[in-house]
PDB file of C-alpha atoms in Angstrom:
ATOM      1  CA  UNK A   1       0.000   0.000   0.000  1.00 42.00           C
ATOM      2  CA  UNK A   2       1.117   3.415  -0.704  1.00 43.00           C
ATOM      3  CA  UNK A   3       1.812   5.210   2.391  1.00 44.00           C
ATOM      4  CA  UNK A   4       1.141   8.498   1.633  1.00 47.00           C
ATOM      5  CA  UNK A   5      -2.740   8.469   1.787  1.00 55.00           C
ATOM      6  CA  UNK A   6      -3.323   6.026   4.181  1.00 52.00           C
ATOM      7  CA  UNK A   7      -4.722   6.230   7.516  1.00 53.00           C
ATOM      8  CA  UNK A   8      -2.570   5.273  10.995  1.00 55.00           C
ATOM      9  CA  UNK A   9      -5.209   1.842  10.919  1.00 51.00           C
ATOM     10  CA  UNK A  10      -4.525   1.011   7.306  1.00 53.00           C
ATOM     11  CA  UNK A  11      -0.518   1.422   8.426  1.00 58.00           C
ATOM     12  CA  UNK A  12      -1.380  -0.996  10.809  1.00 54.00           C
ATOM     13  CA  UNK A  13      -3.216  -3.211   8.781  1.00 52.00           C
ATOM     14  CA  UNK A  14      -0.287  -3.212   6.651  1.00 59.00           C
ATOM     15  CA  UNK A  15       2.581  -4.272   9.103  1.00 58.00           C
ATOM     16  CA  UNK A  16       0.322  -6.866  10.239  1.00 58.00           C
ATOM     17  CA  UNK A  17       0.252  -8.105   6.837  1.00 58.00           C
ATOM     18  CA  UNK A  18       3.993  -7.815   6.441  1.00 58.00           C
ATOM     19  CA  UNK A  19       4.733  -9.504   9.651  1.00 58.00           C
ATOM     20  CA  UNK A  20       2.091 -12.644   9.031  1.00 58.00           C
ATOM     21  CA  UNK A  21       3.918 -13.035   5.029  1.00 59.00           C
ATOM     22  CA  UNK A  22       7.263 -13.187   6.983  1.00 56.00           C
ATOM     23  CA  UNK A  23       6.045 -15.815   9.474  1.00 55.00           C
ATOM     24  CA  UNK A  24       4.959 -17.865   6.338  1.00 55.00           C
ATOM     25  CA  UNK A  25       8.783 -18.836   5.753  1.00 48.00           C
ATOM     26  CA  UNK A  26       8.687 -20.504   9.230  1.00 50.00           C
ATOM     27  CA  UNK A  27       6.650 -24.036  10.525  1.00 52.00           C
ATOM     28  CA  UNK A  28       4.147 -21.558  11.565  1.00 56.00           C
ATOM     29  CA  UNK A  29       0.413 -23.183  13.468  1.00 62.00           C
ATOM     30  CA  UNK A  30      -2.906 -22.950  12.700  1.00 69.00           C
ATOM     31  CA  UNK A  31      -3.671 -19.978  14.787  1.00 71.00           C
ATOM     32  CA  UNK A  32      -0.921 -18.231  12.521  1.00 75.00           C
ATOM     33  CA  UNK A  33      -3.482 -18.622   9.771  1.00 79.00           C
ATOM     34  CA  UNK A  34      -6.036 -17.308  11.310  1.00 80.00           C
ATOM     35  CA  UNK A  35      -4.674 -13.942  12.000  1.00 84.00           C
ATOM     36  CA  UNK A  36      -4.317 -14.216   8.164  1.00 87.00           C
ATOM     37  CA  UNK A  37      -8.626 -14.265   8.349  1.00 91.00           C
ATOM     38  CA  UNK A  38      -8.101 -10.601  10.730  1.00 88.00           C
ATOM     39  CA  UNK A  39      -6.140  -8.953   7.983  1.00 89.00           C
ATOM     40  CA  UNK A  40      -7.980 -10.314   5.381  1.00 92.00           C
ATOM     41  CA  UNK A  41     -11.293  -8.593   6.593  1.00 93.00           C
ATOM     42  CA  UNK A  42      -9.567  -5.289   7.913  1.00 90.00           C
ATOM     43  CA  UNK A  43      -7.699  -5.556   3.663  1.00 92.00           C
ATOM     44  CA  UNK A  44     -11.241  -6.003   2.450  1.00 94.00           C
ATOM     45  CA  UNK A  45     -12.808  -3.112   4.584  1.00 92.00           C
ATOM     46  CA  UNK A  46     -10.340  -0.835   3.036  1.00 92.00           C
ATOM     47  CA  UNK A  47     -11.631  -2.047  -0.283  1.00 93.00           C
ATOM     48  CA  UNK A  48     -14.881  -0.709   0.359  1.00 94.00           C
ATOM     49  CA  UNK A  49     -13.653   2.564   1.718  1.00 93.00           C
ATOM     50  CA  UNK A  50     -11.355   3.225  -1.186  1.00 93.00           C
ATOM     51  CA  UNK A  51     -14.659   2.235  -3.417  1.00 95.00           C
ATOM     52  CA  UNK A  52     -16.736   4.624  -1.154  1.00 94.00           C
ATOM     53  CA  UNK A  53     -13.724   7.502  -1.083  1.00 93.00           C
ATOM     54  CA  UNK A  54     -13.618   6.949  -4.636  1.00 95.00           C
ATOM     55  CA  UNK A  55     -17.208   7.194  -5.675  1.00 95.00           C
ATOM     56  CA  UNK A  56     -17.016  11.030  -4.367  1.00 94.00           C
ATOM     57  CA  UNK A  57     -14.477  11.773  -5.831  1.00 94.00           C
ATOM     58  CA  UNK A  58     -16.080  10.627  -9.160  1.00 96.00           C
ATOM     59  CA  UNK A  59     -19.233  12.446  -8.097  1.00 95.00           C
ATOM     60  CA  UNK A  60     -17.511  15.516  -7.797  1.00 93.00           C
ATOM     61  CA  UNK A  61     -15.454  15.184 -11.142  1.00 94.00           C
ATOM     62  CA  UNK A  62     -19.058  14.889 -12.117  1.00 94.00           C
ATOM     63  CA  UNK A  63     -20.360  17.991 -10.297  1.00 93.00           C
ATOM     64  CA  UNK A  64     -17.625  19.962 -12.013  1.00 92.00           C
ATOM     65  CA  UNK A  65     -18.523  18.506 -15.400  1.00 93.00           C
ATOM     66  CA  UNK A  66     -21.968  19.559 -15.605  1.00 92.00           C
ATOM     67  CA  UNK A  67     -20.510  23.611 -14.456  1.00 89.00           C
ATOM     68  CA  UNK A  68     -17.992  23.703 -17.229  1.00 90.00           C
ATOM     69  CA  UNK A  69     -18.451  20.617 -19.488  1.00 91.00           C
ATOM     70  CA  UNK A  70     -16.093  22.233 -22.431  1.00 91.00           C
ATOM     71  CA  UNK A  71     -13.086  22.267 -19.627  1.00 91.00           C
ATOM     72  CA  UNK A  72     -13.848  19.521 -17.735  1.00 94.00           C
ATOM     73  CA  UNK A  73     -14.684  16.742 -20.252  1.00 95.00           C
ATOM     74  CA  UNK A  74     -11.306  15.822 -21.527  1.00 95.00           C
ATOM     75  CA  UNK A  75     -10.219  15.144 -17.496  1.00 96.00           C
ATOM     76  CA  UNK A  76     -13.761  13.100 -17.089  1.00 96.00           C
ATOM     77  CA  UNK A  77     -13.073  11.146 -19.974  1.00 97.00           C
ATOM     78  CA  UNK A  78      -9.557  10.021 -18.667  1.00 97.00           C
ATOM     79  CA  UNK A  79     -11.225   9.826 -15.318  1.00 97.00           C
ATOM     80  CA  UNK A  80     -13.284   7.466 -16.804  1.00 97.00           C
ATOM     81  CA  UNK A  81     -11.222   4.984 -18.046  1.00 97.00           C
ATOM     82  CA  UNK A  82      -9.221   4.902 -14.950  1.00 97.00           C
ATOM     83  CA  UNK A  83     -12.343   3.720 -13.385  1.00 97.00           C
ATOM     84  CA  UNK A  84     -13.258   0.677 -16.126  1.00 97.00           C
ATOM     85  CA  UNK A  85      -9.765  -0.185 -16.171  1.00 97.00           C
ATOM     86  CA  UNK A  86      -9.709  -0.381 -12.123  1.00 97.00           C
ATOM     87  CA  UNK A  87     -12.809  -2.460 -11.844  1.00 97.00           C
ATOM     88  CA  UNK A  88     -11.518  -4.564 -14.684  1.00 97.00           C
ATOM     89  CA  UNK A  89      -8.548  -6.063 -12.695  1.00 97.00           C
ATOM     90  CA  UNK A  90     -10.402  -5.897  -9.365  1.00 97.00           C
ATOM     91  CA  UNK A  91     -12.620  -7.973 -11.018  1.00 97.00           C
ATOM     92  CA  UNK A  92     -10.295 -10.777 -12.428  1.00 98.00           C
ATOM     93  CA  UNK A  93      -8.411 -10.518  -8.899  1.00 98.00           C
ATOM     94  CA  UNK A  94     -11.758 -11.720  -7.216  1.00 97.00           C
ATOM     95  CA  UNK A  95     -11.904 -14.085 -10.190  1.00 98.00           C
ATOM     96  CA  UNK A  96      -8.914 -15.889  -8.713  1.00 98.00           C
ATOM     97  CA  UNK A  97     -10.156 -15.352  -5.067  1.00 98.00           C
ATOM     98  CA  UNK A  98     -13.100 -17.644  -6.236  1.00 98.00           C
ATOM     99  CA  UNK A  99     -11.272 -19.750  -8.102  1.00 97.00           C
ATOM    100  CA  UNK A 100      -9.076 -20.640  -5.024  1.00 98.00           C
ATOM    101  CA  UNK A 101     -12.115 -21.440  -2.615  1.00 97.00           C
ATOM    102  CA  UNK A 102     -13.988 -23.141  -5.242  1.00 97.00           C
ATOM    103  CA  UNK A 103     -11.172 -25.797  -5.677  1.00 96.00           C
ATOM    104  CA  UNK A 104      -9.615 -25.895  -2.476  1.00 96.00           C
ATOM    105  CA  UNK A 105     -13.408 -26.713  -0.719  1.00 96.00           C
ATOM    106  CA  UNK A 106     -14.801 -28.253  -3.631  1.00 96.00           C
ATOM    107  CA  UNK A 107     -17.884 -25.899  -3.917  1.00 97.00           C
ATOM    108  CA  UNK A 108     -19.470 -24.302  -6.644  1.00 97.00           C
ATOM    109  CA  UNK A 109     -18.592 -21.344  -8.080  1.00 96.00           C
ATOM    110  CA  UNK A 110     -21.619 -19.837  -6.976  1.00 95.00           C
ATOM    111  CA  UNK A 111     -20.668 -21.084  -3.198  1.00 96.00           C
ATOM    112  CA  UNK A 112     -17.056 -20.110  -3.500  1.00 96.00           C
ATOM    113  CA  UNK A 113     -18.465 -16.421  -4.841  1.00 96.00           C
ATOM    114  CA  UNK A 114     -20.018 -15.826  -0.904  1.00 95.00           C
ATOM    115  CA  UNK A 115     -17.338 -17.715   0.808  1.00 94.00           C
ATOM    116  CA  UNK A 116     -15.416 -16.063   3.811  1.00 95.00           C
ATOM    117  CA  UNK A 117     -12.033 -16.539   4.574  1.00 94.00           C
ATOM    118  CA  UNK A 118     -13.151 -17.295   8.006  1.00 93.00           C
ATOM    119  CA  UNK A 119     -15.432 -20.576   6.821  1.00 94.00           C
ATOM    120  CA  UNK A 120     -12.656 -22.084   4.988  1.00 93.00           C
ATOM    121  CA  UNK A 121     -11.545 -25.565   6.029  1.00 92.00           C
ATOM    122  CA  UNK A 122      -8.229 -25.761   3.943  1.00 91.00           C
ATOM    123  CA  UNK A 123      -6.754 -22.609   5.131  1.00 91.00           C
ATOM    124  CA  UNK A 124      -3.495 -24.395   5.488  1.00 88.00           C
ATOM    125  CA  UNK A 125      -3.860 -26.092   2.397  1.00 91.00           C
ATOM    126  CA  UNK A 126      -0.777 -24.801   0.183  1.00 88.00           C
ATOM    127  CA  UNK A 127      -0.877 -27.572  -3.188  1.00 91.00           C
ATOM    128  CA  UNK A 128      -3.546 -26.473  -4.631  1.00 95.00           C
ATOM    129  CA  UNK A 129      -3.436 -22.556  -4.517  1.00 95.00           C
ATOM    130  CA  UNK A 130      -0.098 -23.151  -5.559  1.00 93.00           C
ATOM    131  CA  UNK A 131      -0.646 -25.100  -8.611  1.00 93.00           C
ATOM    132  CA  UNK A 132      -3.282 -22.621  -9.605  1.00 96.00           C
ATOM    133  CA  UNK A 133      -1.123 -19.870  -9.208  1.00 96.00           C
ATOM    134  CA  UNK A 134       2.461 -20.834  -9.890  1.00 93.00           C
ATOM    135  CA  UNK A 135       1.730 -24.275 -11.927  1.00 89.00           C
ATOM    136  CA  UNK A 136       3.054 -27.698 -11.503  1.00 79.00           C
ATOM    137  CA  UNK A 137       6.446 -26.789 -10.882  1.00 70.00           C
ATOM    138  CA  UNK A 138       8.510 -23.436 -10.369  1.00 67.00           C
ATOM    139  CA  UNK A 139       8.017 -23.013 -14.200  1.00 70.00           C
ATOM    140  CA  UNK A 140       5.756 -19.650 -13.447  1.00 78.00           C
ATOM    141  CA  UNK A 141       4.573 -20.040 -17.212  1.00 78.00           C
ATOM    142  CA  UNK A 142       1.566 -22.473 -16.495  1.00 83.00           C
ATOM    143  CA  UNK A 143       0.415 -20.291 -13.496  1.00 92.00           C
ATOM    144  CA  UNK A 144      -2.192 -17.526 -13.097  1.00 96.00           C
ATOM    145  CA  UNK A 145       0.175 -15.394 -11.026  1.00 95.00           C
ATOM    146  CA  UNK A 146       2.099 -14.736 -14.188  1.00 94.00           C
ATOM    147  CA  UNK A 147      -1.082 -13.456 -16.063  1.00 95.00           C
ATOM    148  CA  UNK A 148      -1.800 -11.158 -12.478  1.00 97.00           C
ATOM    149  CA  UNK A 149       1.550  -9.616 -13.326  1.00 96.00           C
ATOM    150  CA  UNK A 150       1.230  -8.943 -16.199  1.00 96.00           C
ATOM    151  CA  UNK A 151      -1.890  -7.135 -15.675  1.00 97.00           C
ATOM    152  CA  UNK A 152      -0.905  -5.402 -12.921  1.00 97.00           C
ATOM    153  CA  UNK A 153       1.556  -4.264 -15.357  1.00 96.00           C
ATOM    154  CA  UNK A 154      -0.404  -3.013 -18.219  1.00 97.00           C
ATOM    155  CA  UNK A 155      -2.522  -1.225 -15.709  1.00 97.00           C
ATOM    156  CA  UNK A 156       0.304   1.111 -13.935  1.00 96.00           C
ATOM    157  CA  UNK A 157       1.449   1.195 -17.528  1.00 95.00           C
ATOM    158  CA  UNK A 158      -2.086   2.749 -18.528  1.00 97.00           C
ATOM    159  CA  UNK A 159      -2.517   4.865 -16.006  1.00 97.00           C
ATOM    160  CA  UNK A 160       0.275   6.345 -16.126  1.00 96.00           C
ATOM    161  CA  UNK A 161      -0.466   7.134 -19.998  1.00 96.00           C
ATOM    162  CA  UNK A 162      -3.527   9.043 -19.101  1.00 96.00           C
ATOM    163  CA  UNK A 163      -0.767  12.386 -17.999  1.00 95.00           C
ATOM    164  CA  UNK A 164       1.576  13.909 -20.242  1.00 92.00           C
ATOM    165  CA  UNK A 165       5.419  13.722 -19.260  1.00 90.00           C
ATOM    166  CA  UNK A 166       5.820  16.611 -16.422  1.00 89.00           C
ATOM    167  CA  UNK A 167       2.495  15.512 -14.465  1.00 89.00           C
ATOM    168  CA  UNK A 168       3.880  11.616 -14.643  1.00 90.00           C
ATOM    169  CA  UNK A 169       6.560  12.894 -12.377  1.00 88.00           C
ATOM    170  CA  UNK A 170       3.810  14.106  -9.763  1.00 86.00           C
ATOM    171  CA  UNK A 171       2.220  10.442  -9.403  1.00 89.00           C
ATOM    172  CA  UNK A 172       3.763   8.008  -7.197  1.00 85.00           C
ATOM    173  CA  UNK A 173       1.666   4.524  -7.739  1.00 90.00           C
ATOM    174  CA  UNK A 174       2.273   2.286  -5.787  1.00 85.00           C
ATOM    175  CA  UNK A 175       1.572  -1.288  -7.309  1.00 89.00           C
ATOM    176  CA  UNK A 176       4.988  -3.422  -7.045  1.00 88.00           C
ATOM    177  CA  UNK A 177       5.587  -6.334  -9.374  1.00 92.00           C
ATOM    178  CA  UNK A 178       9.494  -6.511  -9.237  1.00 90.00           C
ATOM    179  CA  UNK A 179      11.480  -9.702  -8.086  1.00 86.00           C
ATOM    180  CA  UNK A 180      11.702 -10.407  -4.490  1.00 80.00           C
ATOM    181  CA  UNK A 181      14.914 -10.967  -2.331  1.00 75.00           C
ATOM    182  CA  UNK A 182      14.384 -13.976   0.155  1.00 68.00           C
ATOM    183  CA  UNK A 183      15.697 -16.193   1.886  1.00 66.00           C
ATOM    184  CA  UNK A 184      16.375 -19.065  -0.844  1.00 67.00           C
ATOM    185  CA  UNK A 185      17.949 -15.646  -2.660  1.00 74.00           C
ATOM    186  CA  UNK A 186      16.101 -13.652  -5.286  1.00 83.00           C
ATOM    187  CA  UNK A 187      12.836 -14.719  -6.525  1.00 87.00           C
ATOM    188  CA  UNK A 188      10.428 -13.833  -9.198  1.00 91.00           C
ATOM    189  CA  UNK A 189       6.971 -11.969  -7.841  1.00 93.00           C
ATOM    190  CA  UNK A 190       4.798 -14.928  -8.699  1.00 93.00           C
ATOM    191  CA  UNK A 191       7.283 -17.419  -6.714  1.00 90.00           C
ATOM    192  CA  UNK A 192       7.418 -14.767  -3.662  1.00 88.00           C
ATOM    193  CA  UNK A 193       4.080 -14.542  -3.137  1.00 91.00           C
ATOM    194  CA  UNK A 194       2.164 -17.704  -4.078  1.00 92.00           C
ATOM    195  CA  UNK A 195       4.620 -20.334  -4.324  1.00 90.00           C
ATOM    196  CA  UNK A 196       4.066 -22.849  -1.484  1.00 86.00           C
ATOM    197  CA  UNK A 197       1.400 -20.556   0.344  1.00 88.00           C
ATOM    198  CA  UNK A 198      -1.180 -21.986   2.548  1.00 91.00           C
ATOM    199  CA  UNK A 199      -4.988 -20.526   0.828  1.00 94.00           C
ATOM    200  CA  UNK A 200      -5.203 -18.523   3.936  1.00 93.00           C
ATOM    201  CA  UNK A 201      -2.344 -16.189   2.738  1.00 91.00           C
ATOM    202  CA  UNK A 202      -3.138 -16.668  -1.011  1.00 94.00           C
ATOM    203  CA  UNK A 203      -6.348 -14.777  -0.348  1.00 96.00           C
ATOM    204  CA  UNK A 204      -5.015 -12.132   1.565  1.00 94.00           C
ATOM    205  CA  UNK A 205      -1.928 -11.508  -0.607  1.00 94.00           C
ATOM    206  CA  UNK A 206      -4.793 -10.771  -3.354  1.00 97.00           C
ATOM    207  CA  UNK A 207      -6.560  -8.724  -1.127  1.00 96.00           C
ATOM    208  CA  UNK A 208      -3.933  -6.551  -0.812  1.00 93.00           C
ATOM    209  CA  UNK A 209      -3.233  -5.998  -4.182  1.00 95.00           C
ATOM    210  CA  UNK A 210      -6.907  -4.993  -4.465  1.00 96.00           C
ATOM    211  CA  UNK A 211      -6.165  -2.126  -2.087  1.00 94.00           C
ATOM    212  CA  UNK A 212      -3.499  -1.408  -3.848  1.00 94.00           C
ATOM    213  CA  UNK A 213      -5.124  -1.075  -6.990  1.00 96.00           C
ATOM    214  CA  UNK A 214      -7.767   1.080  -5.001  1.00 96.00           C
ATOM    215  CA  UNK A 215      -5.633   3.207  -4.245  1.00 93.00           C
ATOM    216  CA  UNK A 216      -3.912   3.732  -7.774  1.00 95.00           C
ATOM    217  CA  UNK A 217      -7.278   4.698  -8.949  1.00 97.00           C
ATOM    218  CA  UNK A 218      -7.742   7.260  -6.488  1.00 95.00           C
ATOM    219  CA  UNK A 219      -4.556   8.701  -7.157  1.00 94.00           C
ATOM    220  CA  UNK A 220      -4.950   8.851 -10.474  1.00 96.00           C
ATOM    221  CA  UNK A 221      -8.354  11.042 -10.526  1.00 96.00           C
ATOM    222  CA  UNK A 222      -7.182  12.640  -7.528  1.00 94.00           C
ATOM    223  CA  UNK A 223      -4.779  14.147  -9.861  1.00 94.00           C
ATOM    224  CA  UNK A 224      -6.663  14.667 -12.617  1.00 95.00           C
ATOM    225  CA  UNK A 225      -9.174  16.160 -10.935  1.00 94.00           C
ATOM    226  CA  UNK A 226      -6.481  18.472  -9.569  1.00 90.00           C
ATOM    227  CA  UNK A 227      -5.205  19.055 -13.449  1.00 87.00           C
ATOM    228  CA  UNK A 228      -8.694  20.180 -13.982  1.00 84.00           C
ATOM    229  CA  UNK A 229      -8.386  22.912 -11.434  1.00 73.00           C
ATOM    230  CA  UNK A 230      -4.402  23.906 -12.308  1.00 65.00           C
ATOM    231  CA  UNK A 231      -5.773  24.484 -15.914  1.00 54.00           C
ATOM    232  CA  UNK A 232      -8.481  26.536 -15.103  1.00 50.00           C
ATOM    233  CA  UNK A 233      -8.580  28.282 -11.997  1.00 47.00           C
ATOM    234  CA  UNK A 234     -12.704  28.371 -12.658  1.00 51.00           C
ATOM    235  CA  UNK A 235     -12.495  30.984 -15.012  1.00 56.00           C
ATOM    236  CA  UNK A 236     -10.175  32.090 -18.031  1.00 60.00           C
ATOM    237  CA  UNK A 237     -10.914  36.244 -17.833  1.00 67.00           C
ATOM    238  CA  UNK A 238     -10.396  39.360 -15.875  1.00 64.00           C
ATOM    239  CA  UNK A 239     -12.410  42.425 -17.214  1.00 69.00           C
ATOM    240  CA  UNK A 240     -13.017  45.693 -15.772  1.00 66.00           C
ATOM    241  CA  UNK A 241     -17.095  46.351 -15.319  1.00 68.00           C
ATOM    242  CA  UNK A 242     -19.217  49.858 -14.929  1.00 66.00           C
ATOM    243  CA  UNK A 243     -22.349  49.814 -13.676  1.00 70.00           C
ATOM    244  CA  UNK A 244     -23.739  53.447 -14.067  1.00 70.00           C
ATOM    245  CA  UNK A 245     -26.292  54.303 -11.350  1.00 68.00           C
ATOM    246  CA  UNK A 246     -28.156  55.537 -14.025  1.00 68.00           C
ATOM    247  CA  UNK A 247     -28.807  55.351 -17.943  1.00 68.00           C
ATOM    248  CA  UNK A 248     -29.122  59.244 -18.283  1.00 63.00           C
ATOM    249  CA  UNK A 249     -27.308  62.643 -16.598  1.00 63.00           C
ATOM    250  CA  UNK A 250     -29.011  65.499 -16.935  1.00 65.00           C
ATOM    251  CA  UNK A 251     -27.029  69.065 -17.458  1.00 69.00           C
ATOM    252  CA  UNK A 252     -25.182  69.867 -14.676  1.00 68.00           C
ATOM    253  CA  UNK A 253     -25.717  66.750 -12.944  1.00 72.00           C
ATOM    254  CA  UNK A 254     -22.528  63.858 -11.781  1.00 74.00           C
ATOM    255  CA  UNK A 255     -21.813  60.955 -13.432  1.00 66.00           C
ATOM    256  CA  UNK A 256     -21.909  57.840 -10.737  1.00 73.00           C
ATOM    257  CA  UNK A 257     -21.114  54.796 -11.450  1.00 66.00           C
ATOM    258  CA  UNK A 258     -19.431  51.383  -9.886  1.00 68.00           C
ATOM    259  CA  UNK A 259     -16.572  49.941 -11.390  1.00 66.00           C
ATOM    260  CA  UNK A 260     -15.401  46.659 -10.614  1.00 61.00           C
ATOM    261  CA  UNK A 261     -12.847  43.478 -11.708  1.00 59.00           C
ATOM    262  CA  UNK A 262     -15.217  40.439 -13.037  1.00 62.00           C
ATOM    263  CA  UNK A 263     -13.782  37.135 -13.377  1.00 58.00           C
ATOM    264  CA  UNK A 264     -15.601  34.521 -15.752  1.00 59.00           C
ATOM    265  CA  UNK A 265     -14.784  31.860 -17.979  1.00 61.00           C
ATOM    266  CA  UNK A 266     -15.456  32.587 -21.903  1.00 62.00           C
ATOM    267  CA  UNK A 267     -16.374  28.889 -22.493  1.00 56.00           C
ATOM    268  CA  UNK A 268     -20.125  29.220 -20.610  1.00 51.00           C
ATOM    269  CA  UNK A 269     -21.159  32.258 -22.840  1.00 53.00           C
TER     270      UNK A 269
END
């Protein structure tokens, strides 16, 4: 998760996470795996407040595009696909969620679709989320944590395509995919993070990355948003007014008037 927006719980949330993925390279119990269940709910509650947190900010980009459509619009439609794009991979990432509880209980899809972490029987069971994710052997190929990558990839690369060269530099995303130094030596991402993992970490692991995706997206039209009003400062001119306090002076009389600086923007006229 990307520190820099995040609140002192979801810090927490996060060092929990890092400490329980550390423990994983020990003999760790049962009750290890259960604490997985504690981050996994607190990872999926920040889901729903990104989503929430998000949604305003949409609603506002919105707001702003129904005051000045001509200005706004290009930002919205960016906006936009920084949305689809973010619900697209959230999407497949529950994909996989269901895919793991569906053949690690042996449930239907439409079972494994509602199932909580907490329910799970196999949450030490490390074979099978392995051989969906990493394959048969350490050849990452076969695995579906190889397609996650590259997703994950093509999504920071897409986002970051939505801002020109200079406004790149203001984004910091955080969504890491690089190799992973451990303590067999330096592993790939897929092998780091789903090779030989019990389901109970599998799950969270991917709920993570959903947060971190959630938080991509509201950096992204955060700062678009912010573009928006760096552009345009609400209006585009500065004009001296006079308002005479009347439309006739008689012979002899003063001329009164009030003069006054009006800002407005040229593209509502």
């Amino acid at each position: 998760m990307s520190g820099g927006n995040l609140s002192a719980r979801q810090k927490m949330i996060g060092m929990m996470y890092l400490v329980l993925t550390a423990l994983l390279a020990l003999n760790v119990s049962k009750d290890i795996l259960d604490a997985f269940v504690l981050v996994n709910d607190s990872l999926e509650n920040t889901v729903n407040n990104y989503t929430e947190k998000n949604e305003m900010l949409y609603a506002e980009f919105n707001q702003a595009k129904s005051f000045d459509s001509k200005k706004v619009t290009p930002f919205w439609e960016k906006a936009q696909i920084a949305k689809d794009k973010s619900a697209e991979i959230i999407t497949y990432i529950k994909s996989l969620q269901i895919r793991l509880y569906q053949e690690t209980e042996k449930i239907t899809e439409q079972q494994a679709d509602t199932m909580l972490l907490a329910n799970v029987n196999g949450k030490d069971n490390y074979d099978i989320p392995t051989y969906i994710m990493v394959g048969e052997n350490e050849n990452i190929s076969k695995g579906l944590a190889q397609k996650l990558k590259q997703k994950l990839i093509q999504y920071k690369q897409r986002m970051y395509a939505l801002f020109g060269e200079e406004d790149q530099k203001l984004l910091s995303l955080d969504l890491d995919t690089e190799d992973k130094l451990t303590s067999y030596g330096k592993e790939s991402w897929e092998m780091a993070n789903f090779y030989h993992t019990p389901l109970a970490a599998s799950i969270t692991i991917l709920s993570k990355i959903q947060t971190d995706v959630k938080n991509v997206e509201f950096e992204v039209v955060n700062q678009l948003f912010k573009s928006v009003r760096k552009k345009d400062f609400n209006f585009d001119t500065i004009a001296a007014k006079v308002i005479p306090s009347s439309n006739y002076v008689l012979l002899g009389e003063k001329y009164q008037a009030d003069v006054f600086l009006a800002a407005f923007s040229l593209s509502l006229i």
